[in-house]
mmCIF file of C-alpha atoms in Angstrom:
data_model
loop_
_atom_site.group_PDB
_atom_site.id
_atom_site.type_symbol
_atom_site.label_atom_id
_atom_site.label_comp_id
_atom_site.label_asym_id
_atom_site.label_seq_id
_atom_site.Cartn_x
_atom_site.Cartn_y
_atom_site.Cartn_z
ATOM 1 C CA UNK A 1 -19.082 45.197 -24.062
ATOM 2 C CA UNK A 2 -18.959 42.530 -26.806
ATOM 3 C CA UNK A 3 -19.850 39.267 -25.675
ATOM 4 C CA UNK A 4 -17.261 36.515 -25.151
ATOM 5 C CA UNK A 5 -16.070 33.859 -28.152
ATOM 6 C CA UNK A 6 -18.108 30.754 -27.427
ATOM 7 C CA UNK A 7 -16.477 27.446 -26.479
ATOM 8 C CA UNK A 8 -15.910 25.064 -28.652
ATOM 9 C CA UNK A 9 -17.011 21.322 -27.898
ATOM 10 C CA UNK A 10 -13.789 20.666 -27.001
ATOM 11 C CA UNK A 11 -12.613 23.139 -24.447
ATOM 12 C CA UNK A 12 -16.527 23.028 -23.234
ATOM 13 C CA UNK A 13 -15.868 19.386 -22.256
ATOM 14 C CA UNK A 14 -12.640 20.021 -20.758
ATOM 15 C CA UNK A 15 -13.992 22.870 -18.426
ATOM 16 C CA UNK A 16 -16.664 20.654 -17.313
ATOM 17 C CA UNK A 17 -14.964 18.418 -15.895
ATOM 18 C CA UNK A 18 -12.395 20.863 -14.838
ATOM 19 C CA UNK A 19 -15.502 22.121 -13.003
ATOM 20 C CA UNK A 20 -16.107 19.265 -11.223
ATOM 21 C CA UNK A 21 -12.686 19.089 -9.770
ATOM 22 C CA UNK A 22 -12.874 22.310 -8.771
ATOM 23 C CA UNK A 23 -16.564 21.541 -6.444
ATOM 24 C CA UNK A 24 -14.674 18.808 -5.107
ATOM 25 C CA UNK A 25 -10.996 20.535 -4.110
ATOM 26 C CA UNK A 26 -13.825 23.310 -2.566
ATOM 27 C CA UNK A 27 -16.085 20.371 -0.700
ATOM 28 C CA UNK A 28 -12.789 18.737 0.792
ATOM 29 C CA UNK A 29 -11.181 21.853 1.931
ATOM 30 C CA UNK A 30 -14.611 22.030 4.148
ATOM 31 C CA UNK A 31 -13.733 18.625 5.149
ATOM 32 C CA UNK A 32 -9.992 18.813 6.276
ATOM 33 C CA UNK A 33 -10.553 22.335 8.231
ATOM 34 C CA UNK A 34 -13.620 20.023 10.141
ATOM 35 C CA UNK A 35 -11.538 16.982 10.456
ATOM 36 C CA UNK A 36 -8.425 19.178 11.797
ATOM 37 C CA UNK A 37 -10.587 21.076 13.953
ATOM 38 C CA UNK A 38 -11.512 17.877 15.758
ATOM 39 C CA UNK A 39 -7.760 16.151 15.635
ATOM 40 C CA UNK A 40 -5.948 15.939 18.471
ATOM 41 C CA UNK A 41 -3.112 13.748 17.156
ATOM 42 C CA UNK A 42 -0.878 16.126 16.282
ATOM 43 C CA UNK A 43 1.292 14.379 13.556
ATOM 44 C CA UNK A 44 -1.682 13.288 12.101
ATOM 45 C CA UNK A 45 -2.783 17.138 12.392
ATOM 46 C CA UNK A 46 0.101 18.165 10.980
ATOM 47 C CA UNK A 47 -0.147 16.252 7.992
ATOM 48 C CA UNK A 48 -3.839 17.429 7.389
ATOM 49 C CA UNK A 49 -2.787 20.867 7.424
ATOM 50 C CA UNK A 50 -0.219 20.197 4.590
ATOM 51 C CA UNK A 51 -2.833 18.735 2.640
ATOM 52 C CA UNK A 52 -5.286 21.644 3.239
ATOM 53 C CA UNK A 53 -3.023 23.879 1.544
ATOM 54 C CA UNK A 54 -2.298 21.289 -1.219
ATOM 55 C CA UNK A 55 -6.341 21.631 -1.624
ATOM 56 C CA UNK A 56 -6.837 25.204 -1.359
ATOM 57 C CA UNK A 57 -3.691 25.510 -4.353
ATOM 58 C CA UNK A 58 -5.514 22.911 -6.439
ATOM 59 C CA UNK A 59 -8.732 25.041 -6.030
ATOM 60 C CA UNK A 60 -6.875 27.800 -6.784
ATOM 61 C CA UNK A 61 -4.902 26.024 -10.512
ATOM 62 C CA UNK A 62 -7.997 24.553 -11.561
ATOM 63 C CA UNK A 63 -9.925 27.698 -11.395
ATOM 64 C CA UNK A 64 -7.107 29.311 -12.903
ATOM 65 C CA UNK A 65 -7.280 26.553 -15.553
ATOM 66 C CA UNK A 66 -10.868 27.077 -16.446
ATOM 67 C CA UNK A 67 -10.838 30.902 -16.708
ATOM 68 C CA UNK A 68 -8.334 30.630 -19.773
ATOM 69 C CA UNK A 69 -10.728 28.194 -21.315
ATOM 70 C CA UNK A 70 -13.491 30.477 -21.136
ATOM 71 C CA UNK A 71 -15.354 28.648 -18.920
ATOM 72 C CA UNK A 72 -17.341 29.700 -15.564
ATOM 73 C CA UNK A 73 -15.680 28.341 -12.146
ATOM 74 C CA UNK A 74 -18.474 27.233 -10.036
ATOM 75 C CA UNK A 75 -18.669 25.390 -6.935
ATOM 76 C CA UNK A 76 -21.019 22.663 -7.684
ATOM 77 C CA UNK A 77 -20.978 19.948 -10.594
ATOM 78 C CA UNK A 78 -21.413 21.939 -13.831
ATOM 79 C CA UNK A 79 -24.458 19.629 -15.156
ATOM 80 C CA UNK A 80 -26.077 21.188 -18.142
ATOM 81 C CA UNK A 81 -29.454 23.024 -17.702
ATOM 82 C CA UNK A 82 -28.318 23.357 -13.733
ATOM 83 C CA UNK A 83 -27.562 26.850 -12.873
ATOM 84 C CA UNK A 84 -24.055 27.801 -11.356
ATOM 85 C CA UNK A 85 -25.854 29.272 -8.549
ATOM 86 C CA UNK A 86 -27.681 25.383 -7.544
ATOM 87 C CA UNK A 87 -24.232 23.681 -7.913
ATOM 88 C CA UNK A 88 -22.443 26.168 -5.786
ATOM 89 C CA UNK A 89 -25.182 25.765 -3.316
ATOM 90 C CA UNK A 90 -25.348 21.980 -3.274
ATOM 91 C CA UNK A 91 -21.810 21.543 -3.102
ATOM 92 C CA UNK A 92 -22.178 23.702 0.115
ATOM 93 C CA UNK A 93 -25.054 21.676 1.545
ATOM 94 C CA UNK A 94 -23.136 18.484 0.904
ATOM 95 C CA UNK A 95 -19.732 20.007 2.868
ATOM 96 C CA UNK A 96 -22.441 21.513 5.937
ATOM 97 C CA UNK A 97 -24.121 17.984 6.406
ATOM 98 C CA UNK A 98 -20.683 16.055 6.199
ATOM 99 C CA UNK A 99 -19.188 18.449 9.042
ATOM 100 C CA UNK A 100 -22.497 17.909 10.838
ATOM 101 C CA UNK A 101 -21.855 14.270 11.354
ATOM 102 C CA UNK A 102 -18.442 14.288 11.687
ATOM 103 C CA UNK A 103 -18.780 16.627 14.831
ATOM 104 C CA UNK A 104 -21.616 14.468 16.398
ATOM 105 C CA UNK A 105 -19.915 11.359 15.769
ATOM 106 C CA UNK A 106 -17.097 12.868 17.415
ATOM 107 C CA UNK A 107 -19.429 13.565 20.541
ATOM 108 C CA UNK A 108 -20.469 9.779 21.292
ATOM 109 C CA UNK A 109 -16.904 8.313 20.154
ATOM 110 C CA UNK A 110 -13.552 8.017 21.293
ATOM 111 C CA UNK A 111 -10.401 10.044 19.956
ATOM 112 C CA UNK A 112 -9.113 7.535 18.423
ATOM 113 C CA UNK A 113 -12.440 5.911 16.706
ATOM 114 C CA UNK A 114 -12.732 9.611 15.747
ATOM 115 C CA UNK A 115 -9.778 9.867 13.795
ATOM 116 C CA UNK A 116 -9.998 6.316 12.422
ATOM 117 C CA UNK A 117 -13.264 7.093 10.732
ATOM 118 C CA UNK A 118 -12.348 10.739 9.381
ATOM 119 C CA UNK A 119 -8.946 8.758 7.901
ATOM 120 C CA UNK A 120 -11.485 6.338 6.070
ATOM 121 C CA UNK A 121 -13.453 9.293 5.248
ATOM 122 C CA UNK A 122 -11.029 11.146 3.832
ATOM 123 C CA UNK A 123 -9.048 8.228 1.817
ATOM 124 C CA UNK A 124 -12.450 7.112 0.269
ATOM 125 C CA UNK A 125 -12.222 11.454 -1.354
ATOM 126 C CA UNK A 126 -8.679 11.062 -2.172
ATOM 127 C CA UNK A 127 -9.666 7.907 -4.604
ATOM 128 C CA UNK A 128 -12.300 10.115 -6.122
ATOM 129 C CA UNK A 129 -9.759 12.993 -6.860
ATOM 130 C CA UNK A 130 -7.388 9.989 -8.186
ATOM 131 C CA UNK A 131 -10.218 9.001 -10.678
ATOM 132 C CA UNK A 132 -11.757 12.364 -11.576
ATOM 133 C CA UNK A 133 -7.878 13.997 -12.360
ATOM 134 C CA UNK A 134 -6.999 10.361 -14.349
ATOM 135 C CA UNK A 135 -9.772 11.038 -16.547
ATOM 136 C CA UNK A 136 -9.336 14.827 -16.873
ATOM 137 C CA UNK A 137 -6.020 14.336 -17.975
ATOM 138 C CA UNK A 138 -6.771 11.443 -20.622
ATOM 139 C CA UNK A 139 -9.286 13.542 -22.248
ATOM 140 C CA UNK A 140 -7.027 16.010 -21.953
ATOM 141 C CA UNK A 141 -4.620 14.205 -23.701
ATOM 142 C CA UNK A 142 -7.302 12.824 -26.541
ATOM 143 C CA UNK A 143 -7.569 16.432 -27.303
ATOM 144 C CA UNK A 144 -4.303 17.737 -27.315
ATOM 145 C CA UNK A 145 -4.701 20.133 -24.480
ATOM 146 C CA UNK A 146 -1.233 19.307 -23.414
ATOM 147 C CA UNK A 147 -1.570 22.107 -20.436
ATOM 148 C CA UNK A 148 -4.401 20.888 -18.602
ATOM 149 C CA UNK A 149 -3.085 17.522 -18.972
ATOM 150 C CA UNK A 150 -0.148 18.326 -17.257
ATOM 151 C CA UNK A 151 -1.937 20.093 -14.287
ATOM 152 C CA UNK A 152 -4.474 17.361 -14.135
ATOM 153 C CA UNK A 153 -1.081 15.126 -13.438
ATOM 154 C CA UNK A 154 0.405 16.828 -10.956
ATOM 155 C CA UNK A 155 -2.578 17.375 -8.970
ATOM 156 C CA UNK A 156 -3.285 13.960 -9.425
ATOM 157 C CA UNK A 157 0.123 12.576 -8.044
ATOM 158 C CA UNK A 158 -0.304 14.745 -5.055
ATOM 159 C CA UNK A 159 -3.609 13.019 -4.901
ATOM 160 C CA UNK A 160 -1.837 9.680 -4.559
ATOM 161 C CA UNK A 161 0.859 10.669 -2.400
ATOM 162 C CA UNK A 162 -1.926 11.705 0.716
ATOM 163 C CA UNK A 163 -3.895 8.426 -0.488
ATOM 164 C CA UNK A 164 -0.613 6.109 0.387
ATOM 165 C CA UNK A 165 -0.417 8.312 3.952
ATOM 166 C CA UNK A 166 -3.928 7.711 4.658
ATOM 167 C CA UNK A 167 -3.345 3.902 3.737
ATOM 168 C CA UNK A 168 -0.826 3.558 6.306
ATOM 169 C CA UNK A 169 -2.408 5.729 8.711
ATOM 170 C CA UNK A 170 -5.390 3.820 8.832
ATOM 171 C CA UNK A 171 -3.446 0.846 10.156
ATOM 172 C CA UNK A 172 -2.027 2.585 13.121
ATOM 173 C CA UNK A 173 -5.236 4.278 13.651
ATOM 174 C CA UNK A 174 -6.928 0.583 13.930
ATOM 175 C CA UNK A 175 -4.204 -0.201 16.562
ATOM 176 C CA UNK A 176 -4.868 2.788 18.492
ATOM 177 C CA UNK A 177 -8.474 1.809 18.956
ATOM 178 C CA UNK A 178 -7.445 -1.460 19.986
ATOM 179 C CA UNK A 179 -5.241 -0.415 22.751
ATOM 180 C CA UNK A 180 -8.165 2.050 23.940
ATOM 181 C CA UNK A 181 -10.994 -0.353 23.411
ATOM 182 C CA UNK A 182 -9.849 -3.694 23.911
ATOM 183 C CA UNK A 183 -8.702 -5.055 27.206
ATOM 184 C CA UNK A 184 -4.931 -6.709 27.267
ATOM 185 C CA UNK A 185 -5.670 -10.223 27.463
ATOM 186 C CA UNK A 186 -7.895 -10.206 24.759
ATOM 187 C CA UNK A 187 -5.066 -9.170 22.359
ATOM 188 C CA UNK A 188 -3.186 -10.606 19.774
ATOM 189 C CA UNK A 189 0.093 -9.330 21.623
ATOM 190 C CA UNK A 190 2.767 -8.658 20.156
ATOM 191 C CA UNK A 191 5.289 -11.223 22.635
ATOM 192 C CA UNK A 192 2.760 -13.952 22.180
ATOM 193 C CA UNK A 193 3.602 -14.084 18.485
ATOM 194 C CA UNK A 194 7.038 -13.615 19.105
ATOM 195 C CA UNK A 195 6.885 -16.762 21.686
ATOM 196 C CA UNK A 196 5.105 -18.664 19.172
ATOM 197 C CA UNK A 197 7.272 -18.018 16.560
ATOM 198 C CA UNK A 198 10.211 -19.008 18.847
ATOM 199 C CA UNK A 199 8.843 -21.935 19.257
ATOM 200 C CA UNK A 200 7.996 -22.874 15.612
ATOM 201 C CA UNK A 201 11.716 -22.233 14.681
ATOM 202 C CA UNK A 202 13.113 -24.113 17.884
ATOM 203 C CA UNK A 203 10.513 -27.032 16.695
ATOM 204 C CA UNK A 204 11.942 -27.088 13.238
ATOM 205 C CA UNK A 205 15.509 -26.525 14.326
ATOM 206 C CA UNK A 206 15.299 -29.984 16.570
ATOM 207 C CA UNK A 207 13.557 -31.914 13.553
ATOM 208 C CA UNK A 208 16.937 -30.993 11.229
ATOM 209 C CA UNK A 209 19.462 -31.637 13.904
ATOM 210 C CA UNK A 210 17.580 -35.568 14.676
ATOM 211 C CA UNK A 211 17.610 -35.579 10.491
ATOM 212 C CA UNK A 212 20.954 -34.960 9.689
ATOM 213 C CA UNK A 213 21.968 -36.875 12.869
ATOM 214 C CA UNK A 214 20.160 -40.475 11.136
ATOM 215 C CA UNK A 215 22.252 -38.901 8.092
ATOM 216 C CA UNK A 216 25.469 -39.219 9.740
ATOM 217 C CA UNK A 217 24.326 -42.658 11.077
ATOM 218 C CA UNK A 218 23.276 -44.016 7.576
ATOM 219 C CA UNK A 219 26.728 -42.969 6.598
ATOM 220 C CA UNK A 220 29.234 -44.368 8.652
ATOM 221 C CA UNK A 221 27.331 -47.752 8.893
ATOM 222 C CA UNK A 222 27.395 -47.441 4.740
ATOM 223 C CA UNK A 223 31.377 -46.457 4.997
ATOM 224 C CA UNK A 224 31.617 -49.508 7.578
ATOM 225 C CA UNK A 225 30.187 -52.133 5.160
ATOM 226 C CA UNK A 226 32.308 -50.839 1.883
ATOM 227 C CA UNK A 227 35.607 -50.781 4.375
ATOM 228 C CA UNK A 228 34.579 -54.698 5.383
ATOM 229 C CA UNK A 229 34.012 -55.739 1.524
ATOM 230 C CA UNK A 230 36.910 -54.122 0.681
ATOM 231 C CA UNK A 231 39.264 -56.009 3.238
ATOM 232 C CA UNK A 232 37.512 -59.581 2.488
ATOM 233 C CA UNK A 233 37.879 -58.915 -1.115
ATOM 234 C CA UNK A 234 41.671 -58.237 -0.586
ATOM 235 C CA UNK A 235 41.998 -61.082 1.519
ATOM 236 C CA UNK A 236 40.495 -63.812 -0.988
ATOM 237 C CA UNK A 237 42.618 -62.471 -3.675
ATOM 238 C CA UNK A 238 45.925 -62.321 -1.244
ATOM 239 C CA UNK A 239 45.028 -66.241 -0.642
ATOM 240 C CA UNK A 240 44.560 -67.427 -3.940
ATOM 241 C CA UNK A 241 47.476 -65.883 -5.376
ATOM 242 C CA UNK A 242 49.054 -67.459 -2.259
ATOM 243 C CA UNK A 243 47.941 -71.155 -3.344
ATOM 244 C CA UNK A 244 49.053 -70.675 -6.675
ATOM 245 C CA UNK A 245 52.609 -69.801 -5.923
ATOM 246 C CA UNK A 246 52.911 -72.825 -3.765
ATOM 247 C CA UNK A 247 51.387 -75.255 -6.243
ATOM 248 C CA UNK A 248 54.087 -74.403 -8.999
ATOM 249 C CA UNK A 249 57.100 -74.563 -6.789
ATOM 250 C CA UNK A 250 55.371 -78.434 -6.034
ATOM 251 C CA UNK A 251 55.262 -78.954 -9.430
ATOM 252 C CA UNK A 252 59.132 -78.069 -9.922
ATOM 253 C CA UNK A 253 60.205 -80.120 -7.316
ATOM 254 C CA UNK A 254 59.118 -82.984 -8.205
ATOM 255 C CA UNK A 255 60.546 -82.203 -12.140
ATOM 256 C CA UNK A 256 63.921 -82.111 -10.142
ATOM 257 C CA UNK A 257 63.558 -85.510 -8.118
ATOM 258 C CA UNK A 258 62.579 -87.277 -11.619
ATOM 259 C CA UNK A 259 65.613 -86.599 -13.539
#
């Protein structure tokens, strides 16, 4: 059997890091099957599982991906001068040890601790898929391997889209080990911040009601004092005009008595 056309540089590059997706999508689905094995939430659960078969599909593409390069799929970092065989085996190792902790931590902790860590656990490998498929499918691009760019997209937006869960999830994880952990009164509850935020607005309500009541004040005192101006200016003008009509009609008078 003839051997197979070598790789170019090019596609050589491209299905090594292709191959280092495709250890990681293989150490994670070891992960998630530990982490839902030891879940008892079950929305949380439930959202793992969708994820796992997310994974196991990725796997799946990537490997796909590689074998019409001409590459080898392996299931350890394809480092040159490091046998498929060691990477498949390390990658393996890494998986075993990870599972190893995660069920002995889950021995000496609570439920909720348990699932708080495994969410930080498992957001920290979601950023590392987010970085590793970013730069996959810019070389990709460099190169004008317009197909594995487009895979390394998708997989990566599916990446992002269990990253944003795990953000959120992490917060109401933290809560739940509150309530479990932390007794009532030493709480940030939820009605004392409510009280104290009553009583900020109530505070600031009274200050504008005493402000615009010195407005009104300031304002009919000032309407007062233009009305009062007003009438003594009318009545100094009235009297002058007054005087002056009188004085003339003198003056006539005694015209008449001369004559």
């Amino acid at each position: 059997m003839p051997n197979a056309k070598p790789l170019n540089e090019r596609d050589t590059k491209v299905a090594q890091w292709l191959g280092e997706a495709h250890a990681k999508e293989a150490e994670l689905e070891a992960d998630l099957t530990a982490h839902i094995a030891l879940t008892e939430m079950q929305s949380y659960k439930k959202r793992l599982r969708q994820h796992l078969t997310e994974t196991r599909e990725h796997k799946r593409s990537v490997a796909s991906r590689i074998k019409k390069l001409g590459g080898e799929i392996t299931s350890g970092p394809n480092l040159p001068g490091v046998p498929g065989v060691v990477g498949e085996a390390a990658g393996k190792a890494v998986a075993a040890v990870k599972g190893q902790v995660g069920t002995a931590r889950a021995v000496i902790t609570s439920q909720p601790e348990t699932h708080l860590r495994n969410a930080q656990e498992e957001l920290r490998e979601e950023h590392v898929e987010i970085a590793l498929y970013s730069r996959i499918e810019t070389l990709a691009n460099e190169v004008g391997d317009k197909e594995t760019a487009q895979l390394a997209r998708r997989i990566r937006r599916e990446e992002e889209r269990m990253a944003k869960f795990l953000d959120a999830e992490l917060a109401r994880l933290v809560k739940d080990v509150v309530r479990a952990e932390i007794p009532r009164d030493q709480r940030a509850t939820t009605t004392r911040r409510r009280r104290s935020s009553a009583r900020r607005s109530s505070s600031a309500s009274s200050r504008s009601s005493g402000s615009s009541s010195r407005s009104g004040s300031s304002s009919s005192r000032s309407s007062g004092s233009r009305a009062r101006t007003s009438s003594s200016s009318r009545s100094r003008g009235g009297g002058s005009r007054s005087g002056s009509r009188s004085r003339s009609s003198g003056s006539r008078s005694r015209g008449s008595s001369s004559s």
